[in-house]
Amino acid sequence: MGKSPEAIPNRLERGEPADVVIMVGYALDELIKEGKVVPGSRVELADLRIGAVVRDGAPKPYIGSVDGLKQTLLHAKSIAYSTAQAASISSVSCSSGSASKTR
């Protein structure tokens, strides 16, 4: 889990109250071990799958192998992705072999 002050484990550590905690399973397991949440209250809410999309009209890239995915990413003019820590969208713009990250 995130190390920022806003990360759920850090907020619980500071004594902030929470009626419901929603986070990834391994982190919930840790909170259960630490006695910070009620062990029998855990419920699986979702099975997360990650996908990739391209702009309308763009050719569908080959990502059926590690090398295919790598080449697709290396040749992309821009990439947008979500960061787990911030639950926000980040964008990476690449040109001429250099990359810059924006948030």
PDB file of N, CA and C in Angstrom:
ATOM      1  N   MET A   1       0.841  -1.188   0.000  1.00  0.00           N
ATOM      2  CA  MET A   1       0.000   0.000   0.000  1.00  0.00           C
ATOM      3  C   MET A   1       0.874   1.235   0.000  1.00  0.00           C
ATOM      4  N   GLY A   2       0.236   2.339  -0.284  1.00  0.00           N
ATOM      5  CA  GLY A   2       0.952   3.601  -0.379  1.00  0.00           C
ATOM      6  C   GLY A   2       1.577   4.030   0.940  1.00  0.00           C
ATOM      7  N   LYS A   3       2.608   4.814   0.848  1.00  0.00           N
ATOM      8  CA  LYS A   3       3.303   5.320   2.034  1.00  0.00           C
ATOM      9  C   LYS A   3       2.915   6.755   2.357  1.00  0.00           C
ATOM     10  N   SER A   4       2.028   7.331   1.550  1.00  0.00           N
ATOM     11  CA  SER A   4       1.638   8.722   1.780  1.00  0.00           C
ATOM     12  C   SER A   4       0.821   8.845   3.060  1.00  0.00           C
ATOM     13  N   PRO A   5       0.751  10.039   3.636  1.00  0.00           N
ATOM     14  CA  PRO A   5      -0.049  10.242   4.847  1.00  0.00           C
ATOM     15  C   PRO A   5      -1.533   9.923   4.636  1.00  0.00           C
ATOM     16  N   GLU A   6      -1.989  10.008   3.369  1.00  0.00           N
ATOM     17  CA  GLU A   6      -3.394   9.747   3.081  1.00  0.00           C
ATOM     18  C   GLU A   6      -3.705   8.268   2.882  1.00  0.00           C
ATOM     19  N   ALA A   7      -2.694   7.413   2.840  1.00  0.00           N
ATOM     20  CA  ALA A   7      -2.918   5.973   2.665  1.00  0.00           C
ATOM     21  C   ALA A   7      -3.743   5.441   3.837  1.00  0.00           C
ATOM     22  N   ILE A   8      -4.674   4.557   3.544  1.00  0.00           N
ATOM     23  CA  ILE A   8      -5.603   4.057   4.570  1.00  0.00           C
ATOM     24  C   ILE A   8      -4.880   3.498   5.794  1.00  0.00           C
ATOM     25  N   PRO A   9      -3.875   2.622   5.637  1.00  0.00           N
ATOM     26  CA  PRO A   9      -3.211   2.102   6.833  1.00  0.00           C
ATOM     27  C   PRO A   9      -2.626   3.210   7.714  1.00  0.00           C
ATOM     28  N   ASN A  10      -2.071   4.242   7.102  1.00  0.00           N
ATOM     29  CA  ASN A  10      -1.493   5.350   7.873  1.00  0.00           C
ATOM     30  C   ASN A  10      -2.581   6.143   8.594  1.00  0.00           C
ATOM     31  N   ARG A  11      -3.709   6.310   7.949  1.00  0.00           N
ATOM     32  CA  ARG A  11      -4.812   7.037   8.580  1.00  0.00           C
ATOM     33  C   ARG A  11      -5.361   6.245   9.764  1.00  0.00           C
ATOM     34  N   LEU A  12      -5.486   4.921   9.604  1.00  0.00           N
ATOM     35  CA  LEU A  12      -5.956   4.087  10.718  1.00  0.00           C
ATOM     36  C   LEU A  12      -4.938   4.090  11.854  1.00  0.00           C
ATOM     37  N   GLU A  13      -3.664   4.080  11.502  1.00  0.00           N
ATOM     38  CA  GLU A  13      -2.591   4.115  12.508  1.00  0.00           C
ATOM     39  C   GLU A  13      -2.674   5.386  13.355  1.00  0.00           C
ATOM     40  N   ARG A  14      -3.086   6.495  12.744  1.00  0.00           N
ATOM     41  CA  ARG A  14      -3.238   7.763  13.464  1.00  0.00           C
ATOM     42  C   ARG A  14      -4.524   7.810  14.286  1.00  0.00           C
ATOM     43  N   GLY A  15      -5.327   6.758  14.193  1.00  0.00           N
ATOM     44  CA  GLY A  15      -6.552   6.712  14.974  1.00  0.00           C
ATOM     45  C   GLY A  15      -7.770   7.303  14.286  1.00  0.00           C
ATOM     46  N   GLU A  16      -7.671   7.604  12.991  1.00  0.00           N
ATOM     47  CA  GLU A  16      -8.831   8.119  12.271  1.00  0.00           C
ATOM     48  C   GLU A  16      -9.890   7.024  12.194  1.00  0.00           C
ATOM     49  N   PRO A  17     -11.147   7.354  12.491  1.00  0.00           N
ATOM     50  CA  PRO A  17     -12.201   6.335  12.457  1.00  0.00           C
ATOM     51  C   PRO A  17     -12.617   6.020  11.022  1.00  0.00           C
ATOM     52  N   ALA A  18     -13.061   4.774  10.811  1.00  0.00           N
ATOM     53  CA  ALA A  18     -13.589   4.352   9.508  1.00  0.00           C
ATOM     54  C   ALA A  18     -14.703   3.346   9.757  1.00  0.00           C
ATOM     55  N   ASP A  19     -15.868   3.600   9.207  1.00  0.00           N
ATOM     56  CA  ASP A  19     -16.975   2.650   9.325  1.00  0.00           C
ATOM     57  C   ASP A  19     -16.796   1.487   8.360  1.00  0.00           C
ATOM     58  N   VAL A  20     -16.230   1.776   7.183  1.00  0.00           N
ATOM     59  CA  VAL A  20     -16.005   0.766   6.146  1.00  0.00           C
ATOM     60  C   VAL A  20     -14.630   1.030   5.535  1.00  0.00           C
ATOM     61  N   VAL A  21     -13.875  -0.031   5.309  1.00  0.00           N
ATOM     62  CA  VAL A  21     -12.573   0.080   4.658  1.00  0.00           C
ATOM     63  C   VAL A  21     -12.632  -0.745   3.379  1.00  0.00           C
ATOM     64  N   ILE A  22     -12.355  -0.108   2.235  1.00  0.00           N
ATOM     65  CA  ILE A  22     -12.338  -0.804   0.950  1.00  0.00           C
ATOM     66  C   ILE A  22     -10.936  -0.668   0.376  1.00  0.00           C
ATOM     67  N   MET A  23     -10.262  -1.798   0.202  1.00  0.00           N
ATOM     68  CA  MET A  23      -8.911  -1.804  -0.345  1.00  0.00           C
ATOM     69  C   MET A  23      -8.563  -3.198  -0.828  1.00  0.00           C
ATOM     70  N   VAL A  24      -7.398  -3.369  -1.403  1.00  0.00           N
ATOM     71  CA  VAL A  24      -6.989  -4.658  -1.948  1.00  0.00           C
ATOM     72  C   VAL A  24      -6.874  -5.699  -0.842  1.00  0.00           C
ATOM     73  N   GLY A  25      -7.099  -6.955  -1.217  1.00  0.00           N
ATOM     74  CA  GLY A  25      -7.150  -8.054  -0.263  1.00  0.00           C
ATOM     75  C   GLY A  25      -5.930  -8.233   0.604  1.00  0.00           C
ATOM     76  N   TYR A  26      -4.726  -8.171   0.008  1.00  0.00           N
ATOM     77  CA  TYR A  26      -3.513  -8.395   0.807  1.00  0.00           C
ATOM     78  C   TYR A  26      -3.360  -7.330   1.886  1.00  0.00           C
ATOM     79  N   ALA A  27      -3.796  -6.107   1.584  1.00  0.00           N
ATOM     80  CA  ALA A  27      -3.701  -5.033   2.572  1.00  0.00           C
ATOM     81  C   ALA A  27      -4.740  -5.228   3.671  1.00  0.00           C
ATOM     82  N   LEU A  28      -5.924  -5.709   3.300  1.00  0.00           N
ATOM     83  CA  LEU A  28      -6.935  -6.018   4.322  1.00  0.00           C
ATOM     84  C   LEU A  28      -6.440  -7.126   5.242  1.00  0.00           C
ATOM     85  N   ASP A  29      -5.790  -8.143   4.661  1.00  0.00           N
ATOM     86  CA  ASP A  29      -5.237  -9.236   5.474  1.00  0.00           C
ATOM     87  C   ASP A  29      -4.265  -8.693   6.515  1.00  0.00           C
ATOM     88  N   GLU A  30      -3.448  -7.728   6.104  1.00  0.00           N
ATOM     89  CA  GLU A  30      -2.485  -7.122   7.025  1.00  0.00           C
ATOM     90  C   GLU A  30      -3.198  -6.372   8.152  1.00  0.00           C
ATOM     91  N   LEU A  31      -4.245  -5.627   7.790  1.00  0.00           N
ATOM     92  CA  LEU A  31      -5.014  -4.896   8.812  1.00  0.00           C
ATOM     93  C   LEU A  31      -5.702  -5.862   9.774  1.00  0.00           C
ATOM     94  N   ILE A  32      -6.162  -7.002   9.260  1.00  0.00           N
ATOM     95  CA  ILE A  32      -6.781  -8.024  10.120  1.00  0.00           C
ATOM     96  C   ILE A  32      -5.737  -8.570  11.093  1.00  0.00           C
ATOM     97  N   LYS A  33      -4.537  -8.901  10.583  1.00  0.00           N
ATOM     98  CA  LYS A  33      -3.454  -9.415  11.432  1.00  0.00           C
ATOM     99  C   LYS A  33      -3.083  -8.416  12.524  1.00  0.00           C
ATOM    100  N   GLU A  34      -3.125  -7.127  12.175  1.00  0.00           N
ATOM    101  CA  GLU A  34      -2.775  -6.075  13.135  1.00  0.00           C
ATOM    102  C   GLU A  34      -3.921  -5.750  14.086  1.00  0.00           C
ATOM    103  N   GLY A  35      -5.079  -6.364  13.895  1.00  0.00           N
ATOM    104  CA  GLY A  35      -6.224  -6.127  14.768  1.00  0.00           C
ATOM    105  C   GLY A  35      -6.902  -4.784  14.560  1.00  0.00           C
ATOM    106  N   LYS A  36      -6.724  -4.182  13.386  1.00  0.00           N
ATOM    107  CA  LYS A  36      -7.283  -2.867  13.127  1.00  0.00           C
ATOM    108  C   LYS A  36      -8.673  -2.909  12.490  1.00  0.00           C
ATOM    109  N   VAL A  37      -9.071  -4.078  11.984  1.00  0.00           N
ATOM    110  CA  VAL A  37     -10.413  -4.257  11.426  1.00  0.00           C
ATOM    111  C   VAL A  37     -10.984  -5.580  11.930  1.00  0.00           C
ATOM    112  N   VAL A  38     -12.294  -5.716  11.867  1.00  0.00           N
ATOM    113  CA  VAL A  38     -12.971  -6.918  12.362  1.00  0.00           C
ATOM    114  C   VAL A  38     -12.735  -8.073  11.381  1.00  0.00           C
ATOM    115  N   PRO A  39     -12.074  -9.156  11.827  1.00  0.00           N
ATOM    116  CA  PRO A  39     -11.698 -10.247  10.930  1.00  0.00           C
ATOM    117  C   PRO A  39     -12.861 -10.879  10.150  1.00  0.00           C
ATOM    118  N   GLY A  40     -13.978 -11.126  10.773  1.00  0.00           N
ATOM    119  CA  GLY A  40     -15.085 -11.805  10.104  1.00  0.00           C
ATOM    120  C   GLY A  40     -15.904 -10.910   9.202  1.00  0.00           C
ATOM    121  N   SER A  41     -15.534  -9.658   9.068  1.00  0.00           N
ATOM    122  CA  SER A  41     -16.336  -8.727   8.284  1.00  0.00           C
ATOM    123  C   SER A  41     -15.878  -8.595   6.829  1.00  0.00           C
ATOM    124  N   ARG A  42     -14.796  -9.247   6.472  1.00  0.00           N
ATOM    125  CA  ARG A  42     -14.259  -9.127   5.107  1.00  0.00           C
ATOM    126  C   ARG A  42     -15.182  -9.769   4.083  1.00  0.00           C
ATOM    127  N   VAL A  43     -15.436  -9.035   3.000  1.00  0.00           N
ATOM    128  CA  VAL A  43     -16.251  -9.505   1.885  1.00  0.00           C
ATOM    129  C   VAL A  43     -15.512  -9.163   0.594  1.00  0.00           C
ATOM    130  N   GLU A  44     -15.410 -10.128  -0.320  1.00  0.00           N
ATOM    131  CA  GLU A  44     -14.793  -9.860  -1.620  1.00  0.00           C
ATOM    132  C   GLU A  44     -15.773  -9.045  -2.454  1.00  0.00           C
ATOM    133  N   LEU A  45     -15.376  -7.861  -2.891  1.00  0.00           N
ATOM    134  CA  LEU A  45     -16.250  -6.980  -3.658  1.00  0.00           C
ATOM    135  C   LEU A  45     -16.054  -7.094  -5.160  1.00  0.00           C
ATOM    136  N   ALA A  46     -14.827  -7.357  -5.607  1.00  0.00           N
ATOM    137  CA  ALA A  46     -14.574  -7.349  -7.041  1.00  0.00           C
ATOM    138  C   ALA A  46     -13.343  -8.172  -7.382  1.00  0.00           C
ATOM    139  N   ASP A  47     -13.287  -8.583  -8.621  1.00  0.00           N
ATOM    140  CA  ASP A  47     -12.118  -9.235  -9.189  1.00  0.00           C
ATOM    141  C   ASP A  47     -11.606  -8.286 -10.259  1.00  0.00           C
ATOM    142  N   LEU A  48     -10.515  -7.617  -9.989  1.00  0.00           N
ATOM    143  CA  LEU A  48     -10.006  -6.567 -10.869  1.00  0.00           C
ATOM    144  C   LEU A  48      -9.278  -7.149 -12.065  1.00  0.00           C
ATOM    145  N   ARG A  49      -9.662  -6.704 -13.209  1.00  0.00           N
ATOM    146  CA  ARG A  49      -8.965  -7.059 -14.442  1.00  0.00           C
ATOM    147  C   ARG A  49      -8.496  -5.761 -15.082  1.00  0.00           C
ATOM    148  N   ILE A  50      -7.370  -5.798 -15.706  1.00  0.00           N
ATOM    149  CA  ILE A  50      -6.817  -4.606 -16.317  1.00  0.00           C
ATOM    150  C   ILE A  50      -6.864  -4.769 -17.831  1.00  0.00           C
ATOM    151  N   GLY A  51      -7.247  -3.721 -18.523  1.00  0.00           N
ATOM    152  CA  GLY A  51      -7.344  -3.771 -19.973  1.00  0.00           C
ATOM    153  C   GLY A  51      -6.570  -2.634 -20.611  1.00  0.00           C
ATOM    154  N   ALA A  52      -6.474  -2.698 -21.911  1.00  0.00           N
ATOM    155  CA  ALA A  52      -5.816  -1.648 -22.682  1.00  0.00           C
ATOM    156  C   ALA A  52      -6.738  -1.273 -23.836  1.00  0.00           C
ATOM    157  N   VAL A  53      -6.735  -0.010 -24.194  1.00  0.00           N
ATOM    158  CA  VAL A  53      -7.558   0.471 -25.306  1.00  0.00           C
ATOM    159  C   VAL A  53      -6.731   1.412 -26.175  1.00  0.00           C
ATOM    160  N   VAL A  54      -7.210   1.631 -27.385  1.00  0.00           N
ATOM    161  CA  VAL A  54      -6.582   2.580 -28.294  1.00  0.00           C
ATOM    162  C   VAL A  54      -7.634   3.564 -28.769  1.00  0.00           C
ATOM    163  N   ARG A  55      -7.191   4.670 -29.347  1.00  0.00           N
ATOM    164  CA  ARG A  55      -8.113   5.668 -29.883  1.00  0.00           C
ATOM    165  C   ARG A  55      -8.981   5.063 -30.986  1.00  0.00           C
ATOM    166  N   ASP A  56     -10.160   5.615 -31.152  1.00  0.00           N
ATOM    167  CA  ASP A  56     -11.070   5.197 -32.210  1.00  0.00           C
ATOM    168  C   ASP A  56     -10.384   5.348 -33.565  1.00  0.00           C
ATOM    169  N   GLY A  57     -10.399   4.297 -34.343  1.00  0.00           N
ATOM    170  CA  GLY A  57      -9.793   4.337 -35.669  1.00  0.00           C
ATOM    171  C   GLY A  57      -8.330   3.927 -35.702  1.00  0.00           C
ATOM    172  N   ALA A  58      -7.685   3.842 -34.554  1.00  0.00           N
ATOM    173  CA  ALA A  58      -6.272   3.443 -34.507  1.00  0.00           C
ATOM    174  C   ALA A  58      -6.165   1.940 -34.709  1.00  0.00           C
ATOM    175  N   PRO A  59      -5.068   1.466 -35.299  1.00  0.00           N
ATOM    176  CA  PRO A  59      -4.912   0.020 -35.472  1.00  0.00           C
ATOM    177  C   PRO A  59      -4.756  -0.676 -34.124  1.00  0.00           C
ATOM    178  N   LYS A  60      -5.286  -1.877 -34.037  1.00  0.00           N
ATOM    179  CA  LYS A  60      -5.183  -2.662 -32.808  1.00  0.00           C
ATOM    180  C   LYS A  60      -3.750  -3.199 -32.686  1.00  0.00           C
ATOM    181  N   PRO A  61      -3.046  -2.839 -31.614  1.00  0.00           N
ATOM    182  CA  PRO A  61      -1.654  -3.292 -31.470  1.00  0.00           C
ATOM    183  C   PRO A  61      -1.588  -4.763 -31.050  1.00  0.00           C
ATOM    184  N   TYR A  62      -0.478  -5.399 -31.365  1.00  0.00           N
ATOM    185  CA  TYR A  62      -0.261  -6.774 -30.930  1.00  0.00           C
ATOM    186  C   TYR A  62       0.338  -6.743 -29.532  1.00  0.00           C
ATOM    187  N   ILE A  63      -0.388  -7.265 -28.543  1.00  0.00           N
ATOM    188  CA  ILE A  63       0.118  -7.323 -27.171  1.00  0.00           C
ATOM    189  C   ILE A  63       0.020  -8.742 -26.620  1.00  0.00           C
ATOM    190  N   GLY A  64       0.073  -9.728 -27.526  1.00  0.00           N
ATOM    191  CA  GLY A  64      -0.059 -11.123 -27.136  1.00  0.00           C
ATOM    192  C   GLY A  64       1.202 -11.752 -26.585  1.00  0.00           C
ATOM    193  N   SER A  65       2.275 -10.991 -26.507  1.00  0.00           N
ATOM    194  CA  SER A  65       3.521 -11.486 -25.921  1.00  0.00           C
ATOM    195  C   SER A  65       4.171 -10.325 -25.172  1.00  0.00           C
ATOM    196  N   VAL A  66       5.140 -10.648 -24.338  1.00  0.00           N
ATOM    197  CA  VAL A  66       5.852  -9.610 -23.599  1.00  0.00           C
ATOM    198  C   VAL A  66       6.527  -8.663 -24.581  1.00  0.00           C
ATOM    199  N   ASP A  67       7.186  -9.199 -25.601  1.00  0.00           N
ATOM    200  CA  ASP A  67       7.872  -8.350 -26.565  1.00  0.00           C
ATOM    201  C   ASP A  67       6.879  -7.497 -27.359  1.00  0.00           C
ATOM    202  N   GLY A  68       5.730  -8.076 -27.722  1.00  0.00           N
ATOM    203  CA  GLY A  68       4.713  -7.308 -28.436  1.00  0.00           C
ATOM    204  C   GLY A  68       4.212  -6.139 -27.615  1.00  0.00           C
ATOM    205  N   LEU A  69       3.950  -6.363 -26.334  1.00  0.00           N
ATOM    206  CA  LEU A  69       3.513  -5.283 -25.444  1.00  0.00           C
ATOM    207  C   LEU A  69       4.616  -4.242 -25.300  1.00  0.00           C
ATOM    208  N   LYS A  70       5.842  -4.705 -25.112  1.00  0.00           N
ATOM    209  CA  LYS A  70       6.979  -3.785 -24.959  1.00  0.00           C
ATOM    210  C   LYS A  70       7.118  -2.892 -26.185  1.00  0.00           C
ATOM    211  N   GLN A  71       7.062  -3.483 -27.365  1.00  0.00           N
ATOM    212  CA  GLN A  71       7.197  -2.708 -28.596  1.00  0.00           C
ATOM    213  C   GLN A  71       6.046  -1.715 -28.756  1.00  0.00           C
ATOM    214  N   THR A  72       4.845  -2.137 -28.410  1.00  0.00           N
ATOM    215  CA  THR A  72       3.686  -1.244 -28.480  1.00  0.00           C
ATOM    216  C   THR A  72       3.903  -0.030 -27.588  1.00  0.00           C
ATOM    217  N   LEU A  73       4.352  -0.259 -26.366  1.00  0.00           N
ATOM    218  CA  LEU A  73       4.575   0.845 -25.432  1.00  0.00           C
ATOM    219  C   LEU A  73       5.732   1.735 -25.863  1.00  0.00           C
ATOM    220  N   LEU A  74       6.793   1.127 -26.361  1.00  0.00           N
ATOM    221  CA  LEU A  74       7.946   1.912 -26.795  1.00  0.00           C
ATOM    222  C   LEU A  74       7.630   2.804 -27.988  1.00  0.00           C
ATOM    223  N   HIS A  75       6.705   2.368 -28.841  1.00  0.00           N
ATOM    224  CA  HIS A  75       6.384   3.138 -30.042  1.00  0.00           C
ATOM    225  C   HIS A  75       5.160   4.040 -29.869  1.00  0.00           C
ATOM    226  N   ALA A  76       4.535   4.025 -28.712  1.00  0.00           N
ATOM    227  CA  ALA A  76       3.367   4.878 -28.474  1.00  0.00           C
ATOM    228  C   ALA A  76       3.796   6.333 -28.345  1.00  0.00           C
ATOM    229  N   LYS A  77       3.005   7.239 -28.921  1.00  0.00           N
ATOM    230  CA  LYS A  77       3.292   8.664 -28.786  1.00  0.00           C
ATOM    231  C   LYS A  77       2.919   9.151 -27.392  1.00  0.00           C
ATOM    232  N   SER A  78       1.911   8.544 -26.777  1.00  0.00           N
ATOM    233  CA  SER A  78       1.521   8.896 -25.404  1.00  0.00           C
ATOM    234  C   SER A  78       0.858   7.689 -24.757  1.00  0.00           C
ATOM    235  N   ILE A  79       0.934   7.650 -23.433  1.00  0.00           N
ATOM    236  CA  ILE A  79       0.355   6.559 -22.655  1.00  0.00           C
ATOM    237  C   ILE A  79      -0.338   7.179 -21.448  1.00  0.00           C
ATOM    238  N   ALA A  80      -1.553   6.750 -21.153  1.00  0.00           N
ATOM    239  CA  ALA A  80      -2.258   7.202 -19.947  1.00  0.00           C
ATOM    240  C   ALA A  80      -2.477   5.987 -19.061  1.00  0.00           C
ATOM    241  N   TYR A  81      -2.264   6.155 -17.766  1.00  0.00           N
ATOM    242  CA  TYR A  81      -2.456   5.050 -16.832  1.00  0.00           C
ATOM    243  C   TYR A  81      -2.913   5.589 -15.491  1.00  0.00           C
ATOM    244  N   SER A  82      -3.500   4.720 -14.701  1.00  0.00           N
ATOM    245  CA  SER A  82      -3.986   5.081 -13.380  1.00  0.00           C
ATOM    246  C   SER A  82      -2.973   4.621 -12.342  1.00  0.00           C
ATOM    247  N   THR A  83      -2.706   5.472 -11.360  1.00  0.00           N
ATOM    248  CA  THR A  83      -1.796   5.090 -10.288  1.00  0.00           C
ATOM    249  C   THR A  83      -2.607   4.674  -9.072  1.00  0.00           C
ATOM    250  N   ALA A  84      -2.232   3.565  -8.481  1.00  0.00           N
ATOM    251  CA  ALA A  84      -2.972   3.054  -7.329  1.00  0.00           C
ATOM    252  C   ALA A  84      -2.872   3.981  -6.131  1.00  0.00           C
ATOM    253  N   GLN A  85      -1.706   4.605  -5.934  1.00  0.00           N
ATOM    254  CA  GLN A  85      -1.505   5.449  -4.764  1.00  0.00           C
ATOM    255  C   GLN A  85      -2.434   6.646  -4.765  1.00  0.00           C
ATOM    256  N   ALA A  86      -2.606   7.255  -5.909  1.00  0.00           N
ATOM    257  CA  ALA A  86      -3.374   8.495  -5.963  1.00  0.00           C
ATOM    258  C   ALA A  86      -4.771   8.303  -6.529  1.00  0.00           C
ATOM    259  N   ALA A  87      -5.047   7.133  -7.081  1.00  0.00           N
ATOM    260  CA  ALA A  87      -6.315   6.891  -7.756  1.00  0.00           C
ATOM    261  C   ALA A  87      -6.604   8.012  -8.744  1.00  0.00           C
ATOM    262  N   SER A  88      -5.581   8.375  -9.476  1.00  0.00           N
ATOM    263  CA  SER A  88      -5.711   9.449 -10.450  1.00  0.00           C
ATOM    264  C   SER A  88      -5.211   8.964 -11.799  1.00  0.00           C
ATOM    265  N   ILE A  89      -5.340   9.798 -12.783  1.00  0.00           N
ATOM    266  CA  ILE A  89      -4.839   9.466 -14.104  1.00  0.00           C
ATOM    267  C   ILE A  89      -3.532  10.209 -14.329  1.00  0.00           C
ATOM    268  N   SER A  90      -2.543   9.487 -14.766  1.00  0.00           N
ATOM    269  CA  SER A  90      -1.273  10.084 -15.121  1.00  0.00           C
ATOM    270  C   SER A  90      -1.075   9.890 -16.611  1.00  0.00           C
ATOM    271  N   SER A  91      -0.254  10.700 -17.200  1.00  0.00           N
ATOM    272  CA  SER A  91       0.004  10.588 -18.619  1.00  0.00           C
ATOM    273  C   SER A  91       1.497  10.656 -18.853  1.00  0.00           C
ATOM    274  N   VAL A  92       1.968   9.834 -19.764  1.00  0.00           N
ATOM    275  CA  VAL A  92       3.369   9.845 -20.140  1.00  0.00           C
ATOM    276  C   VAL A  92       3.426  10.185 -21.612  1.00  0.00           C
ATOM    277  N   SER A  93       4.131  11.221 -21.957  1.00  0.00           N
ATOM    278  CA  SER A  93       4.290  11.624 -23.356  1.00  0.00           C
ATOM    279  C   SER A  93       5.717  11.318 -23.795  1.00  0.00           C
ATOM    280  N   CYS A  94       5.857  10.660 -24.923  1.00  0.00           N
ATOM    281  CA  CYS A  94       7.169  10.284 -25.417  1.00  0.00           C
ATOM    282  C   CYS A  94       7.387  10.860 -26.810  1.00  0.00           C
ATOM    283  N   SER A  95       8.566  11.346 -27.069  1.00  0.00           N
ATOM    284  CA  SER A  95       8.931  11.744 -28.428  1.00  0.00           C
ATOM    285  C   SER A  95      10.428  11.680 -28.576  1.00  0.00           C
ATOM    286  N   SER A  96      10.881  11.197 -29.713  1.00  0.00           N
ATOM    287  CA  SER A  96      12.303  11.117 -30.042  1.00  0.00           C
ATOM    288  C   SER A  96      13.116  10.421 -28.957  1.00  0.00           C
ATOM    289  N   GLY A  97      12.561   9.364 -28.383  1.00  0.00           N
ATOM    290  CA  GLY A  97      13.305   8.581 -27.402  1.00  0.00           C
ATOM    291  C   GLY A  97      13.349   9.175 -26.006  1.00  0.00           C
ATOM    292  N   SER A  98      12.749  10.328 -25.782  1.00  0.00           N
ATOM    293  CA  SER A  98      12.724  10.901 -24.429  1.00  0.00           C
ATOM    294  C   SER A  98      11.309  10.816 -23.897  1.00  0.00           C
ATOM    295  N   ALA A  99      11.167  10.829 -22.600  1.00  0.00           N
ATOM    296  CA  ALA A  99       9.842  10.720 -21.992  1.00  0.00           C
ATOM    297  C   ALA A  99       9.687  11.785 -20.918  1.00  0.00           C
ATOM    298  N   SER A 100       8.480  12.276 -20.785  1.00  0.00           N
ATOM    299  CA  SER A 100       8.175  13.200 -19.690  1.00  0.00           C
ATOM    300  C   SER A 100       6.867  12.760 -19.059  1.00  0.00           C
ATOM    301  N   LYS A 101       6.781  12.849 -17.749  1.00  0.00           N
ATOM    302  CA  LYS A 101       5.595  12.403 -17.025  1.00  0.00           C
ATOM    303  C   LYS A 101       4.856  13.608 -16.493  1.00  0.00           C
ATOM    304  N   THR A 102       3.526  13.598 -16.684  1.00  0.00           N
ATOM    305  CA  THR A 102       2.695  14.664 -16.159  1.00  0.00           C
ATOM    306  C   THR A 102       1.598  14.073 -15.311  1.00  0.00           C
ATOM    307  N   ARG A 103       1.062  14.880 -14.447  1.00  0.00           N
ATOM    308  CA  ARG A 103      -0.033  14.427 -13.585  1.00  0.00           C
ATOM    309  C   ARG A 103      -1.127  15.425 -13.600  1.00  0.00           C
TER     310      ARG A 103
END
